[in-house]
CSV table of C-alpha atoms in Angstrom, one decimal:
chain,number,residue,atom,x,y,z
A,1,MET,CA,-108.2,-44.8,192.7
A,2,SER,CA,-109.7,-41.8,190.9
A,3,ASP,CA,-110.6,-42.1,187.1
A,4,GLU,CA,-107.7,-39.7,186.4
A,5,GLN,CA,-105.3,-41.9,188.2
A,6,LEU,CA,-106.7,-45.0,186.4
A,7,VAL,CA,-106.1,-43.4,182.8
A,8,ASN,CA,-102.7,-42.3,183.7
A,9,LEU,CA,-102.1,-46.0,184.5
A,10,LEU,CA,-103.9,-47.3,181.4
A,11,LYS,CA,-101.8,-45.0,179.3
A,12,LYS,CA,-98.8,-46.7,180.8
A,13,GLY,CA,-100.3,-50.1,179.6
A,14,ASP,CA,-101.5,-51.4,183.1
A,15,GLU,CA,-104.1,-54.0,182.5
A,16,SER,CA,-105.4,-53.9,186.2
A,17,ALA,CA,-106.1,-50.2,185.4
A,18,LEU,CA,-108.3,-51.2,182.6
A,19,GLN,CA,-110.0,-54.0,184.7
A,20,SER,CA,-110.7,-51.4,187.4
A,21,ILE,CA,-112.4,-49.2,184.6
A,22,MET,CA,-114.2,-52.0,183.3
A,23,LEU,CA,-115.5,-53.0,187.1
A,24,LYS,CA,-116.6,-49.6,187.7
A,25,TYR,CA,-118.5,-48.6,184.5
A,26,TRP,CA,-119.3,-52.1,182.6
A,27,GLU,CA,-122.8,-52.4,184.3
A,28,GLY,CA,-124.0,-48.9,183.6
A,29,MET,CA,-122.8,-49.1,180.0
A,30,TYR,CA,-124.5,-52.4,179.5
A,31,LYS,CA,-127.6,-51.2,181.0
A,32,MET,CA,-127.6,-47.9,178.8
A,33,ALA,CA,-127.3,-50.3,175.6
A,34,ALA,CA,-129.9,-52.5,176.8
A,35,HIS,CA,-132.3,-49.8,177.2
A,36,THR,CA,-132.4,-49.3,173.4
A,37,LEU,CA,-131.4,-52.5,172.0
A,38,GLU,CA,-133.2,-56.0,172.6
A,39,ASN,CA,-130.3,-58.3,171.9
A,40,SER,CA,-128.4,-58.6,175.0
A,41,LEU,CA,-125.3,-60.0,172.8
A,42,SER,CA,-125.3,-56.9,170.9
A,43,CYS,CA,-125.2,-55.0,174.2
A,44,GLU,CA,-122.2,-57.0,175.6
A,45,ASP,CA,-120.4,-56.7,172.2
A,46,ILE,CA,-120.7,-52.7,172.2
A,47,VAL,CA,-119.5,-52.6,175.8
A,48,GLN,CA,-116.6,-55.1,175.3
A,49,GLU,CA,-115.6,-53.2,171.9
A,50,ILE,CA,-115.3,-49.9,173.6
A,51,PHE,CA,-113.0,-51.1,176.2
A,52,ILE,CA,-110.9,-53.3,173.3
A,53,GLN,CA,-110.7,-49.9,171.6
A,54,ILE,CA,-109.6,-48.1,174.6
A,55,TRP,CA,-107.0,-50.5,175.3
A,56,ASN,CA,-105.7,-50.6,171.8
A,57,ASN,CA,-105.7,-46.7,171.8
A,58,ARG,CA,-104.5,-46.1,175.5
A,59,SER,CA,-101.4,-44.1,174.5
A,60,ASN,CA,-103.4,-41.7,172.5
A,61,LEU,CA,-106.4,-41.5,174.8
A,62,LYS,CA,-107.2,-37.7,175.4
A,63,LEU,CA,-110.2,-37.1,177.7
A,64,ARG,CA,-111.9,-33.6,177.2
A,65,HIS,CA,-114.1,-34.3,180.1
A,66,SER,CA,-114.4,-36.9,182.6
A,67,LEU,CA,-113.6,-40.7,181.8
A,68,LYS,CA,-117.3,-41.4,182.6
A,69,ALA,CA,-118.5,-39.0,180.1
A,70,TYR,CA,-116.1,-40.3,177.5
A,71,LEU,CA,-117.3,-44.1,178.1
A,72,PHE,CA,-121.1,-43.2,178.2
A,73,ALA,CA,-120.8,-41.3,174.9
A,74,SER,CA,-118.9,-43.9,173.3
A,75,THR,CA,-121.6,-46.2,174.4
A,76,ARG,CA,-124.4,-43.8,172.8
A,77,TYR,CA,-122.6,-43.5,169.8
A,78,ALA,CA,-122.2,-47.4,169.4
A,79,ILE,CA,-125.8,-47.7,170.0
A,80,TYR,CA,-126.7,-45.5,167.2
A,81,ARG,CA,-124.6,-47.1,164.8
A,82,GLU,CA,-126.1,-50.6,166.0
A,83,VAL,CA,-129.5,-49.2,165.5
A,84,ARG,CA,-128.8,-47.8,162.0
A,85,LYS,CA,-127.2,-51.2,161.1
A,86,ASP,CA,-130.2,-53.1,162.1
A,87,LEU,CA,-132.7,-50.7,160.2
A,88,ARG,CA,-130.5,-51.2,157.1
A,89,GLN,CA,-130.4,-54.9,157.5
A,90,LYS,CA,-134.3,-55.0,157.9
A,91,GLU,CA,-134.8,-52.8,155.0
A,92,GLU,CA,-132.6,-55.0,152.9
A,93,TYR,CA,-134.5,-58.0,154.3
A,94,LYS,CA,-137.8,-56.4,153.2
A,95,LEU,CA,-136.4,-55.6,149.7
A,96,GLN,CA,-135.2,-59.1,149.3
A,97,ASP,CA,-138.3,-60.5,150.4
A,98,ILE,CA,-140.4,-58.5,148.1
A,99,SER,CA,-138.1,-59.2,145.1
A,100,PHE,CA,-138.5,-63.0,146.1
A,101,VAL,CA,-142.2,-62.8,146.0
A,102,GLU,CA,-142.1,-61.1,142.6
A,103,TYR,CA,-139.5,-63.5,141.2
A,104,TYR,CA,-141.4,-66.5,142.2
A,105,ASN,CA,-144.9,-65.4,141.2
A,106,PRO,CA,-146.2,-68.3,139.4
A,107,GLN,CA,-148.5,-66.1,137.0
A,108,LYS,CA,-145.4,-64.0,135.8
A,109,ASN,CA,-143.4,-67.2,135.5
A,110,LEU,CA,-146.4,-68.5,133.3
A,111,GLU,CA,-146.5,-65.6,131.2
A,112,TYR,CA,-143.0,-65.3,130.6
A,113,ASN,CA,-142.9,-68.9,129.4
A,114,GLU,CA,-145.9,-68.4,127.0
A,115,LEU,CA,-144.0,-65.3,125.6
A,116,ILE,CA,-140.8,-67.2,125.1
A,117,ILE,CA,-142.8,-70.1,123.2
A,118,HIS,CA,-144.8,-67.6,121.1
A,119,ILE,CA,-141.6,-65.7,120.0
A,120,GLU,CA,-139.8,-69.0,119.3
A,121,LYS,CA,-143.0,-69.7,117.2
A,122,THR,CA,-142.9,-66.5,115.2
A,123,VAL,CA,-139.1,-66.8,114.5
A,124,GLU,CA,-139.6,-70.2,113.3
A,125,SER,CA,-142.3,-68.9,110.8
A,126,LEU,CA,-139.9,-66.3,109.3
A,127,PRO,CA,-138.2,-66.9,106.1
A,128,GLU,CA,-135.2,-69.1,106.3
A,129,GLN,CA,-132.5,-66.6,105.8
A,130,CYS,CA,-134.2,-63.7,108.2
A,131,GLN,CA,-134.6,-66.5,110.7
A,132,ARG,CA,-131.1,-67.4,110.5
A,133,ILE,CA,-129.7,-63.7,110.6
A,134,TYR,CA,-132.2,-63.2,113.6
A,135,ARG,CA,-130.6,-66.2,115.3
A,136,LEU,CA,-127.0,-65.1,114.7
A,137,SER,CA,-127.9,-61.7,116.1
A,138,ARG,CA,-129.9,-62.4,119.2
A,139,GLU,CA,-128.8,-66.0,120.1
A,140,GLU,CA,-125.2,-66.0,119.2
A,141,GLN,CA,-124.7,-62.2,120.0
A,142,LEU,CA,-122.8,-61.7,116.5
A,143,SER,CA,-122.6,-58.1,115.2
A,144,HIS,CA,-124.1,-57.1,111.8
A,145,LYS,CA,-120.7,-57.0,110.4
A,146,GLU,CA,-119.7,-60.6,111.5
A,147,ILE,CA,-123.2,-61.9,110.2
A,148,ALA,CA,-122.6,-60.3,107.0
A,149,SER,CA,-119.2,-61.8,106.7
A,150,ILE,CA,-120.4,-65.3,107.4
A,151,LEU,CA,-123.3,-65.4,104.9
A,152,LYS,CA,-121.7,-63.2,102.4
A,153,ILE,CA,-124.2,-60.6,102.3
A,154,SER,CA,-124.0,-56.8,103.1
A,155,THR,CA,-124.4,-55.3,106.4
A,156,LYS,CA,-127.2,-53.3,105.1
A,157,THR,CA,-129.3,-56.9,104.2
A,158,VAL,CA,-128.4,-57.9,107.8
A,159,GLU,CA,-129.9,-54.8,109.4
A,160,ASN,CA,-133.2,-55.2,107.1
A,161,GLN,CA,-133.7,-58.7,107.8
A,162,ILE,CA,-133.1,-57.9,111.6
A,163,THR,CA,-135.7,-55.0,111.3
A,164,ILE,CA,-138.3,-57.3,109.4
A,165,ALA,CA,-137.7,-60.0,112.2
A,166,LEU,CA,-138.3,-57.7,115.2
A,167,LYS,CA,-141.4,-55.9,113.4
A,168,LYS,CA,-142.9,-59.5,112.9
A,169,ILE,CA,-142.4,-60.5,116.4
A,170,LYS,CA,-143.7,-57.1,118.0
A,171,LYS,CA,-146.7,-57.5,115.8
A,172,ALA,CA,-147.2,-61.1,116.9
A,173,ILE,CA,-146.8,-60.3,120.5
A,174,LYS,CA,-149.3,-57.5,120.3
A,175,ARG,CA,-151.8,-59.7,118.4
A,176,ASN,CA,-151.4,-62.4,121.0
A,177,THR,CA,-150.7,-60.7,124.2
A,178,LEU,CA,-154.7,-60.6,125.0
A,179,SER,CA,-155.0,-64.3,124.3
A,180,ILE,CA,-152.2,-65.2,126.6
A,181,SER,CA,-153.3,-63.0,129.4
A,182,LEU,CA,-157.1,-64.5,129.0
A,183,PHE,CA,-155.6,-67.9,128.8
A,184,ILE,CA,-153.5,-67.4,132.2
A,185,ILE,CA,-156.4,-65.9,133.9
A,186,SER,CA,-158.6,-68.9,133.1
A,187,LEU,CA,-155.8,-70.8,134.8
A,188,PHE,CA,-156.3,-69.0,138.0
A,189,VAL,CA,-160.4,-68.8,138.0
């Protein structure tokens, strides 16, 4: 049977026409995919998916050129999509790998922990009201208005106390950043 006759039978829902088309073109389509892709399962999936799409859309199938040209063009586009997908996945994997390395960098974790301890010591050294206002703001996530209401003070006082606390914390961090860095370096030398 000619390709044109097979397509006409296919449009009428003749499964044997699809089987004949598959027998005729499967190997060539597979080889085309295998020439570019390393994974034989991906090649099989591509070819099988094309035939599934042809069957599902058989009633609307319109060929501008030959059936062979249509099948091989479909294979080529499916290969392009697969290659793009693989490249995206590899790129995402590389980015995840890099972020994993950065996240689990022991030096950064040590620096972070030292910084948290240092900030906590600085907050503990603040005057009692300043310390309480800072903790309500940063740890409890309360607004200036809510803090003022709880402590029965003005919002301006809350703002001033938080400003004082932040200035002292920043100053303490700057003063001790060098000593923390030297301490951490000494651990790895």
